[in-house]
Coordinates of C-alpha atoms in Angstrom, one line a residue:
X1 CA 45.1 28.1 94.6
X2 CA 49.2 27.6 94.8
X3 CA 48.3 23.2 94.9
X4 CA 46.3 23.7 91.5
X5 CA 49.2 25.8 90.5
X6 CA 51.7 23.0 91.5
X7 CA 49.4 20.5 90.7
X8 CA 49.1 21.6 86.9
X9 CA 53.1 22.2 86.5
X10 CA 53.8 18.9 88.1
X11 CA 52.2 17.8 85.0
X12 CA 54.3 18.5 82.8
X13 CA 58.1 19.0 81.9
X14 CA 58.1 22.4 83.1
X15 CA 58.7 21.5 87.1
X16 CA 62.0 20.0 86.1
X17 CA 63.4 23.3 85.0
X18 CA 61.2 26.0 86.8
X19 CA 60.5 26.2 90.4
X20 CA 57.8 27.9 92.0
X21 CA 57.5 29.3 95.2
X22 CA 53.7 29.3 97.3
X23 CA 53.3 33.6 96.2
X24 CA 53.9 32.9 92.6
X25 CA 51.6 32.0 89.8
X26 CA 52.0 31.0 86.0
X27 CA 50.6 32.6 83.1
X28 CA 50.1 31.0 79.7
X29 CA 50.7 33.7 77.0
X30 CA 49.9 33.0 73.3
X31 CA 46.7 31.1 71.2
X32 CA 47.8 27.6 71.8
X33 CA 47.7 27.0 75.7
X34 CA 46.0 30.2 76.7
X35 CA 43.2 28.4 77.5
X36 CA 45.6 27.2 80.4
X37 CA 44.4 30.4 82.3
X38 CA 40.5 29.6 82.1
X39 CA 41.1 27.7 86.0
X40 CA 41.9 31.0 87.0
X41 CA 38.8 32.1 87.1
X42 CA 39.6 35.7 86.5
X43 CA 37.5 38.5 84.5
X44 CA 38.5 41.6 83.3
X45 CA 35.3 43.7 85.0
X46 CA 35.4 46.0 87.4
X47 CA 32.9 46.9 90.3
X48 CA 33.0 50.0 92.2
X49 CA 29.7 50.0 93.6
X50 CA 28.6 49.7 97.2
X51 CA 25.2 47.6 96.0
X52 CA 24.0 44.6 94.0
X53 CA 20.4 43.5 93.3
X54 CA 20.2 41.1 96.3
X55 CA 22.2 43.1 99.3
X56 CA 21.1 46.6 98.5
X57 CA 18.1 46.7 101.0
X58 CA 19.9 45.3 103.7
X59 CA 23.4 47.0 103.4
X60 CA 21.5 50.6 102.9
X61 CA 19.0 49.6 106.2
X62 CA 22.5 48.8 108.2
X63 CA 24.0 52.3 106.3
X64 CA 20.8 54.3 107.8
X65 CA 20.9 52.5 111.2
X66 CA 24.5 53.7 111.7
X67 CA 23.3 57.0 112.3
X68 CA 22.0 57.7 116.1
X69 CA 19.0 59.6 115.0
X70 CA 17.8 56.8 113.3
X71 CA 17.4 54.5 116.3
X72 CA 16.5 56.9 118.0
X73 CA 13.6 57.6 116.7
X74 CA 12.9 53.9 115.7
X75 CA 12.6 53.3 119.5
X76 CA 10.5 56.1 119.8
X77 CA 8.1 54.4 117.4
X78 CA 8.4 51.3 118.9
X79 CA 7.1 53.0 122.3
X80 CA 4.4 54.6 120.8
X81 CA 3.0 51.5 119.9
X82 CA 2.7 50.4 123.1
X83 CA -1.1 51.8 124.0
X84 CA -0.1 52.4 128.0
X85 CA 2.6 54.7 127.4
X86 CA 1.5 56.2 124.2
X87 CA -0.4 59.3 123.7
X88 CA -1.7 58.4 120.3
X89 CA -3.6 55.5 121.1
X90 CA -0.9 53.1 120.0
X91 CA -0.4 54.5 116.6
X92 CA 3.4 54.8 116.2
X93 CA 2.7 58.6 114.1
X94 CA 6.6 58.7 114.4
X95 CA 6.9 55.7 112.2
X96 CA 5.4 58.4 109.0
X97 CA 8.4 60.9 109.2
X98 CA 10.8 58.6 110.1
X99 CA 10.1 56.8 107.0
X100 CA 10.6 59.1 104.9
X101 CA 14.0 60.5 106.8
X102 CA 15.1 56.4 105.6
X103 CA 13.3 56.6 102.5
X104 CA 15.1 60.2 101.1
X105 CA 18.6 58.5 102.1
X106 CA 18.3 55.2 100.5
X107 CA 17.2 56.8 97.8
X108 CA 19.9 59.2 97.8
X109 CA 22.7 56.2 98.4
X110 CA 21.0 54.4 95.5
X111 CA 21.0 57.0 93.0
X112 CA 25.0 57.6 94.0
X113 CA 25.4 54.1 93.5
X114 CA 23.9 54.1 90.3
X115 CA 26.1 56.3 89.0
X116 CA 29.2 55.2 90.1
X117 CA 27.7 51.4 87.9
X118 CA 27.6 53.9 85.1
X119 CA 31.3 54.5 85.1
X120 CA 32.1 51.6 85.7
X121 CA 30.0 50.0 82.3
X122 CA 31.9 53.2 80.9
X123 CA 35.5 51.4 81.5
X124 CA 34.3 48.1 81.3
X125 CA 32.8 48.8 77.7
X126 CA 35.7 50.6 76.4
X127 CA 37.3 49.5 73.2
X128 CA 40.5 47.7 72.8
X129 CA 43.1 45.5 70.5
X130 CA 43.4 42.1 70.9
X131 CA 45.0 39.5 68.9
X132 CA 43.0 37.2 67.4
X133 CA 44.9 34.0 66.2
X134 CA 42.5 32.5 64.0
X135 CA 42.0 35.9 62.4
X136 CA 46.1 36.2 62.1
X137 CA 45.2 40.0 63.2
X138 CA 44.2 42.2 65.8
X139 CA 40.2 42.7 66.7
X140 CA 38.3 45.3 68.5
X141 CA 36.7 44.2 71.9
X142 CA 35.5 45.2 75.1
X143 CA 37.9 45.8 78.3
X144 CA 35.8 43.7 80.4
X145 CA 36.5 40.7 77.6
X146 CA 40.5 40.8 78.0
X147 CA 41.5 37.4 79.4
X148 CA 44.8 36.6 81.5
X149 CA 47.4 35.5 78.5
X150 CA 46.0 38.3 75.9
X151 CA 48.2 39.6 73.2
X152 CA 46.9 43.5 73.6
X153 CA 47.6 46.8 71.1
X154 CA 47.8 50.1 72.6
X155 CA 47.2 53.0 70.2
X156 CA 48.6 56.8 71.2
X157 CA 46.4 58.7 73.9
X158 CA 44.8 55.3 74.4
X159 CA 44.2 54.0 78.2
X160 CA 45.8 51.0 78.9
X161 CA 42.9 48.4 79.7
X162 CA 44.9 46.0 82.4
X163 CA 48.6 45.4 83.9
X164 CA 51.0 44.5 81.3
X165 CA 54.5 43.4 80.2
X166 CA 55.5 45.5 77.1
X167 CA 56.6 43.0 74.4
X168 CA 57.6 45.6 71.6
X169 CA 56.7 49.1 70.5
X170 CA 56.6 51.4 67.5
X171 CA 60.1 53.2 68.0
X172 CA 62.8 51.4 66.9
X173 CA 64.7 52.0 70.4
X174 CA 61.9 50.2 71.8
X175 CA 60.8 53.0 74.2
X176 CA 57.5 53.9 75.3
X177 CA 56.1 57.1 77.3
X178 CA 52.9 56.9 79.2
X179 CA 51.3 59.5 81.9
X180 CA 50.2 58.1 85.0
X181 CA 47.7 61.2 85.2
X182 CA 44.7 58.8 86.4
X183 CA 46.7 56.4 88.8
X184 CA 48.8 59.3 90.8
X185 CA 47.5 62.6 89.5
X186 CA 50.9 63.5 87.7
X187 CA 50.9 64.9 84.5
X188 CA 55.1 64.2 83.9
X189 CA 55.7 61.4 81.2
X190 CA 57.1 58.1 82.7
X191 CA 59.8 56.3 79.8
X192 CA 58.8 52.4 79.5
X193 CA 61.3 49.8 77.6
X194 CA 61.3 46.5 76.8
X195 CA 63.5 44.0 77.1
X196 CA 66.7 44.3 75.1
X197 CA 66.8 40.8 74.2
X198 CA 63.3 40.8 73.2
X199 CA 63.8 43.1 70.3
X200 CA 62.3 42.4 67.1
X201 CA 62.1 39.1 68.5
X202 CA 58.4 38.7 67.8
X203 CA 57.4 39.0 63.8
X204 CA 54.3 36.4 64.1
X205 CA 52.0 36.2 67.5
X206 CA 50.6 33.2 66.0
X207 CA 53.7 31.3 67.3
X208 CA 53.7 33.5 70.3
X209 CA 53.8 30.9 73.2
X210 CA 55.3 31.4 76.2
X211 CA 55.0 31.3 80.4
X212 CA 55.1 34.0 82.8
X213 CA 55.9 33.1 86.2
X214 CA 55.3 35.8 88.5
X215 CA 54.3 36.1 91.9
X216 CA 50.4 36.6 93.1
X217 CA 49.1 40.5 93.1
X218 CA 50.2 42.7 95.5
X219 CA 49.5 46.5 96.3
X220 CA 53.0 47.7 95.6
X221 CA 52.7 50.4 92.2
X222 CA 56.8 50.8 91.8
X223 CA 57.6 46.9 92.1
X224 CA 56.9 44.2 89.8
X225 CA 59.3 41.3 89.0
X226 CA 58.6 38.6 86.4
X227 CA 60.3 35.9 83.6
X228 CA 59.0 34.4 80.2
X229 CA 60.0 30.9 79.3
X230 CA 59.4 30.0 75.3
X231 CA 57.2 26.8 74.7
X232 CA 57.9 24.3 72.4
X233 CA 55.3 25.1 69.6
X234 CA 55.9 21.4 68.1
X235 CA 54.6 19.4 71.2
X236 CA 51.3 18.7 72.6
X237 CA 51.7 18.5 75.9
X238 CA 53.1 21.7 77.9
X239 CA 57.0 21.4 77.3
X240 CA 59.6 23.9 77.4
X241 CA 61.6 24.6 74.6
X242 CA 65.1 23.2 73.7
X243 CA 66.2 26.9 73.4
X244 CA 66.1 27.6 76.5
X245 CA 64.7 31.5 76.0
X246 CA 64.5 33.3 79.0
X247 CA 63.8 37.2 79.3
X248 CA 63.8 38.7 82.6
X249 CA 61.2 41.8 83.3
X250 CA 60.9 44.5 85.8
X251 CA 59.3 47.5 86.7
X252 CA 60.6 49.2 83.2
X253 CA 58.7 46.7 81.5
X254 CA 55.7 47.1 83.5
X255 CA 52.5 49.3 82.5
X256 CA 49.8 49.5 85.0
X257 CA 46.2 50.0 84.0
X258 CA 44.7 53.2 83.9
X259 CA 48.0 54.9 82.2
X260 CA 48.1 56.8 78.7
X261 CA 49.9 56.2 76.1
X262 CA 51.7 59.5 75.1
X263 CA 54.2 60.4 71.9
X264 CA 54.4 56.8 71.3
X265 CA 51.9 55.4 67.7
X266 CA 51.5 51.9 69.5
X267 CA 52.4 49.7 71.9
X268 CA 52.3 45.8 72.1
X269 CA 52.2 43.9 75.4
X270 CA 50.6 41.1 77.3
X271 CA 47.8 41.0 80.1
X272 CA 49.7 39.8 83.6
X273 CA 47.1 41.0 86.1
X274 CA 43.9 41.8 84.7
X275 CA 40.1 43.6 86.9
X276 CA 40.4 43.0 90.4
X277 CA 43.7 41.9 90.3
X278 CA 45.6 44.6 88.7
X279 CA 47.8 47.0 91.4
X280 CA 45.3 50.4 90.9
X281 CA 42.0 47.7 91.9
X282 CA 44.2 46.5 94.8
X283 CA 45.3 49.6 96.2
X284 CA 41.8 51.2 95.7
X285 CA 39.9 50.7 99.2
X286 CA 36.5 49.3 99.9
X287 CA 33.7 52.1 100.0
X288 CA 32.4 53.2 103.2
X289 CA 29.4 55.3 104.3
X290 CA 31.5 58.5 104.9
X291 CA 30.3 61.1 107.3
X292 CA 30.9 64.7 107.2
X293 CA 32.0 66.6 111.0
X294 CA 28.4 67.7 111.2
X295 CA 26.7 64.5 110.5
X296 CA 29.3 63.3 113.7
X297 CA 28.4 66.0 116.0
X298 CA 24.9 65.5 115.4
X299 CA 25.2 61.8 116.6
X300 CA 27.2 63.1 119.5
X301 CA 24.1 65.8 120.3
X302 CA 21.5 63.3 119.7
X303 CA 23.0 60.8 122.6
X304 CA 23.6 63.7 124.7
X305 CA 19.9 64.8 124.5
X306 CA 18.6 61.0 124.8
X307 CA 20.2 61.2 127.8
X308 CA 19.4 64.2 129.4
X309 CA 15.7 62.8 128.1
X310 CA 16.1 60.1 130.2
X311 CA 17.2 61.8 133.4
X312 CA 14.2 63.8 133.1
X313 CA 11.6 61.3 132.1
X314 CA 13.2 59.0 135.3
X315 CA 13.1 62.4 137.7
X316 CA 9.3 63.4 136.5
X317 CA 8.2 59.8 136.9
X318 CA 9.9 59.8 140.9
X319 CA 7.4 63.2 141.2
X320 CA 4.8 61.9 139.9
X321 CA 4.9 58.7 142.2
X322 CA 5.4 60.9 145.9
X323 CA 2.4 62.5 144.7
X324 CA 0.1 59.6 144.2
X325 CA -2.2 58.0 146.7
X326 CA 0.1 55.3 147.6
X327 CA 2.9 57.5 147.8
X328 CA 4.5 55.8 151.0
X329 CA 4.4 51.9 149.7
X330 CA 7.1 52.5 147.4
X331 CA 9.5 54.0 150.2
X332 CA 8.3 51.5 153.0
X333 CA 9.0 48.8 150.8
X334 CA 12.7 49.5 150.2
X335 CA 13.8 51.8 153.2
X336 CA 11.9 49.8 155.9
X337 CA 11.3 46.5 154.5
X338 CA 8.0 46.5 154.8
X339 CA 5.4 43.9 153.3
X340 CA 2.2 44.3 154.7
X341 CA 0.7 46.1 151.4
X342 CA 0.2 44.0 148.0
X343 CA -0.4 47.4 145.7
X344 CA 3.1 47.9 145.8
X345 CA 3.9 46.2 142.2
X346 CA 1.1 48.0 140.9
X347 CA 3.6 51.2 141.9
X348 CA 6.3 50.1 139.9
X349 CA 4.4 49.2 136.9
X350 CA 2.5 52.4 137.0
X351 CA 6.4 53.8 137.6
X352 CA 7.6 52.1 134.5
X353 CA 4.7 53.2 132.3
X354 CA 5.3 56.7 133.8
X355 CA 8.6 56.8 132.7
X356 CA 7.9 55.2 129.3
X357 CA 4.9 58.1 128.7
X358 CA 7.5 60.8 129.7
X359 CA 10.1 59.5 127.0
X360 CA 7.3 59.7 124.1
X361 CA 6.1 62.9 125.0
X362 CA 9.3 64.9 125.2
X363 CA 10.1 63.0 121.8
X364 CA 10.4 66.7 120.1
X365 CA 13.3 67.5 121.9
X366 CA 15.3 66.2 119.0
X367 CA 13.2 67.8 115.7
X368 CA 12.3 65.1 113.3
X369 CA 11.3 67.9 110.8
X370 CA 15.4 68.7 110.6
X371 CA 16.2 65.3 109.9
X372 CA 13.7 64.7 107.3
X373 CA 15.0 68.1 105.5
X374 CA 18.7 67.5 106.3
X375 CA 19.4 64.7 103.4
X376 CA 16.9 66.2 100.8
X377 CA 18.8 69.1 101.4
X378 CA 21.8 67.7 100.6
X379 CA 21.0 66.1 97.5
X380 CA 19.9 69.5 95.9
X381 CA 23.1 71.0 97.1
X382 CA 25.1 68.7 94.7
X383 CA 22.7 68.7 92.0
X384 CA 23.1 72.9 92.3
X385 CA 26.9 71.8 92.3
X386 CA 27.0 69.3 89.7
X387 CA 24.8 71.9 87.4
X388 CA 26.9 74.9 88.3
X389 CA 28.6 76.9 85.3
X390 CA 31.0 78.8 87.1
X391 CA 32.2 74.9 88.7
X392 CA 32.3 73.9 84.7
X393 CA 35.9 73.7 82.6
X394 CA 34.9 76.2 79.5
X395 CA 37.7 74.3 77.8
X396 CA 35.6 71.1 77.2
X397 CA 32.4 72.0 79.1
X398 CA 32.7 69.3 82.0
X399 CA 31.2 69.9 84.9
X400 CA 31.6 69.1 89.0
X401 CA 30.7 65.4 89.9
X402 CA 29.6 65.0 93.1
X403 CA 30.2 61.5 94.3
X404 CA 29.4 61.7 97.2
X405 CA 27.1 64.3 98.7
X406 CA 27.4 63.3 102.5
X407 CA 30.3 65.9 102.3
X408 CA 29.0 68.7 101.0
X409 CA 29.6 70.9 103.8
X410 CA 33.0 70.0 103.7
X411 CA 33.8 72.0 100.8
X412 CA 35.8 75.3 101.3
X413 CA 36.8 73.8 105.2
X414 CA 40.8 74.1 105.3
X415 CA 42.3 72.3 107.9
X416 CA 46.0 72.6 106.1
X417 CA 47.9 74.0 103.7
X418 CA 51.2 72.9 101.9
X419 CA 53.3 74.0 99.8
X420 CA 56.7 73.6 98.2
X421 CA 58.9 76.3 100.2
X422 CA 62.6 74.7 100.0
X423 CA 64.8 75.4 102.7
X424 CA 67.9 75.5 101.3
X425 CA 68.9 78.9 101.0
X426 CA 66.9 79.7 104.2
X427 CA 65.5 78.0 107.6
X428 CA 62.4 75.7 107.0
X429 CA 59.8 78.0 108.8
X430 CA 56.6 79.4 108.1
X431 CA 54.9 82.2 109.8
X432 CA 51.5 83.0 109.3
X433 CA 50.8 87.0 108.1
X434 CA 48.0 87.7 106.0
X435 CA 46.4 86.6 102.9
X436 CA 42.6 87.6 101.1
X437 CA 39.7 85.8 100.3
X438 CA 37.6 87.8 97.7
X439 CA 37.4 91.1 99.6
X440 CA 38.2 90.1 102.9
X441 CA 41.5 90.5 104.4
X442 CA 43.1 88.6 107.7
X443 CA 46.2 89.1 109.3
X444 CA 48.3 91.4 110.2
X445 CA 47.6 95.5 109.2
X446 CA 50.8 96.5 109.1
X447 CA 51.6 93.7 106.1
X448 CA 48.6 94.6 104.1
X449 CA 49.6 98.5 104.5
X450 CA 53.5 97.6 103.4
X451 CA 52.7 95.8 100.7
X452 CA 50.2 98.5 99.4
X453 CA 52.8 101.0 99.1
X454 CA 55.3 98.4 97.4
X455 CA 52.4 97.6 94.6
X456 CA 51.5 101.7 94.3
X457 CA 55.2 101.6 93.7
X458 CA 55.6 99.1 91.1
X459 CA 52.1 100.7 89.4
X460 CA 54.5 104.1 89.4
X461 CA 57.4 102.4 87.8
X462 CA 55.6 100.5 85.1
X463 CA 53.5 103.9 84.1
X464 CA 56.5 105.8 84.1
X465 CA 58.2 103.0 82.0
X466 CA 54.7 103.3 79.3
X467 CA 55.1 106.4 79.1
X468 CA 58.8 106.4 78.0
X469 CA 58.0 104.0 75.1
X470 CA 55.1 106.2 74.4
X471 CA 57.7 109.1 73.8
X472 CA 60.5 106.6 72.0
X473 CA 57.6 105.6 69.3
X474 CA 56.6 109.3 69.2
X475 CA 60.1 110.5 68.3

């Protein structure tokens, strides 16, 4: 990508004033060479799902194969199909349940997936201001339609559709305040400015056209370096201008998508990184099939049972060839060497189907019936949640989302707790002694009994105090 980079600069006048390193990238911002960016090849969209049409089947098979049980009991159908071994005539009756233990998670993975699509075509079908140069205005149109190079207006309490450079803003100090609520989960208002030299520098965005070299995406939120050069507007080819304007941005001048505009009426800037591309994308990991501690000590029991299966199938199958006719060939043949008797392969295949019958019929050690009701299970669990009133914000009536119900059992498990204890005035210890959940008490006694008697006291105080205003107001 840097040689068609290179390759397109070289072109043109630009390489004799601007050099480029291999992790930087140019940008063509305004309506006459914007359509510089189409080789880029970059789209607005986002995708957070785990699934497309063509690799769902396979990824959610590889998904359900991940988990022991599942090949475990996918061998055991295999066996049973095997008429010597098989108690059921060849008919692998495992292969039913088992199919639907598959079937129930698939389904359960799909219907996740789908809705994580949803809100995605939520995002990608939001509603923004782009400038429109034939129009000479601004026009309303979808997030996933912003191109690199995009002129883009940002209204108050708006979310900001890509990464940005702030080219100019409603206040007349040219100050901005947006909440990076959705990015880091704080609600304090960040203060964006931009350029001081690019003040009121901008009247017309039909003669907007400039460059923005900037180097390639990276995962670093606080960090962003990047310069406009002006264009000359009265050449065709890709010249820079006579004037030689230059403005210099940093992280102040940087908005990151997902933020939200606060106190400010608008805000003016232009697209840098844009869907995949932009920092929040980058940092945002791949999805994974996550497993909850239960799911992972059920793997564990299921190999420990397999095994212990397998030492008992292998000891019953030794039994139960002493105590067959022939019961001396086998020893002879490997103690003493002997080779006077021809039935002795016919011992070891009747050994092996032995052992193979033994496996099959102690298949109920691990309960199919649990694994079939285990996911099901689960998926009404975060229905219950998703539907639960006392889960739901009265304020605006929105309810749990459960995103993922493979960790359902993981709510209410506390492994630690933090908090903001400063340790200047004192040493930076903390000691466990008591605290309540509902109507259950832990800790120590002694604290629960002490601080009973200090809140009877404060009850006494603040009754005694009542009752003194009482008699003020009477008198």
């Amino acid at each position: 990508m840097s040689e068609l980079y290179h390759s397109l600069i070289n072109e043109s006048s630009i390489s004799s004033t601007v050099s480029l390193s291999n992790n930087q990238y140019i940008i063509f911002i305004g309506p006459k060479h914007k359509k510089e960016n189409n080789y880029l090849l970059e789209t607005n969209k986002i995708t957070s799902s785990k699934y497309s049409f063509f690799d769902f089947l396979p990824k959610i098979l590889m998904e359900q194969f991940s988990y022991v049980s599942n090949i475990y009991f996918l061998i055991i159908s295999i066996l049973q199909t095997i008429k010597d071994i098989s108690y059921s005539n060849g008919s692998p009756i495992m292969l039913i349940p088992f199919s639907v233990v598959v079937l129930i998670n698939g389904i359960k993975d799909l219907y996740e997936d789908l809705k994580r699509k949803k809100m995605n075509n939520i995002d990608n079908n939001r509603i923004c201001e782009i400038y429109d140069a034939r129009q000479n205005r601004f026009i309303n149109k979808k997030w996933q339609e912003v191109k690199l190079g995009d002129i883009i207006k940002i209204k108050k309490n708006e979310i900001i559709c890509c990464d940005m450079i702030l080219l100019e803003t409603s206040e007349s100090s040219g100050v901005c305040l947006v909440e990076p609520k959705n990015i880091n989960g704080e609600t304090n208002l960040y203060m964006k400015q931009i350029n001081t030299n690019l003040k009121k520098k901008f009247v017309n965005y039909s003669d907007f056209n400039y460059i923005c070299i900037t180097k390639n995406q990276n995962d670093n939120l606080y960090k962003f370096k990047g310069t406009l050069y002006e264009i000359d507007n009265d050449s065709k080819d890709i010249k820079l201008s006579q004037n030689k304007n230059e403005f210099n941005f940093n992280q102040k001048n940087f908005l990151l998508r997902g933020m939200i505009l606060r106190q400010t009426d608008y805000i003016i800037g232009c697209a840098i990184y844009i869907g995949h591309n932009t920092k929040v994308m980058v940092n945002s990991p791949k999805l994974k099939n996550k497993k909850s501690k239960l799911e992972k000590k059920m793997n564990k029991s299921v190999i420990f049972i397999f095994i212990f299966q397998l030492c008992l199938s292998l000891v019953s199958s030794i039994i139960n060839l002493y105590q067959s006719q022939n019961k001396f060939l086998f020893i002879n043949k490997f103690i003493y060497g002997s080779k006077q008797n021809s039935d002795y392969y016919n011992e070891i295949l009747q050994f092996i189907k032995t052992f193979g019958t033994w496996i099959v019929i102690m298949t109920n050690f691990v309960p199919i019936s649990l694994l079939t009701t285990f996911p099901f299970s689960k998926l009404c669990y975060g229905y219950f949640i998703s539907k639960d009133i006392d889960m739901t914000n009265k304020k605006n009536m929105i309810g749990a989302e459960v995103h993922s119900s493979n960790l359902n059992e993981e709510l209410g498990q506390v492994s630690f707790i933090f908090t903001d204890k400063t340790g200047t005035l004192t040493q930076n210890k903390m000691k466990f002694k008591a605290f309540t959940v509902g109507t259950t008490s832990f800790g120590d006694e002694n604290v629960w009994y002490e601080s009973s008697l200090l809140v009877q006291k404060l009850i006494k105080q603040q009754n005694k105090r009542n009752e003194e205003k009482i008699g003020r107001a009477s008198c």
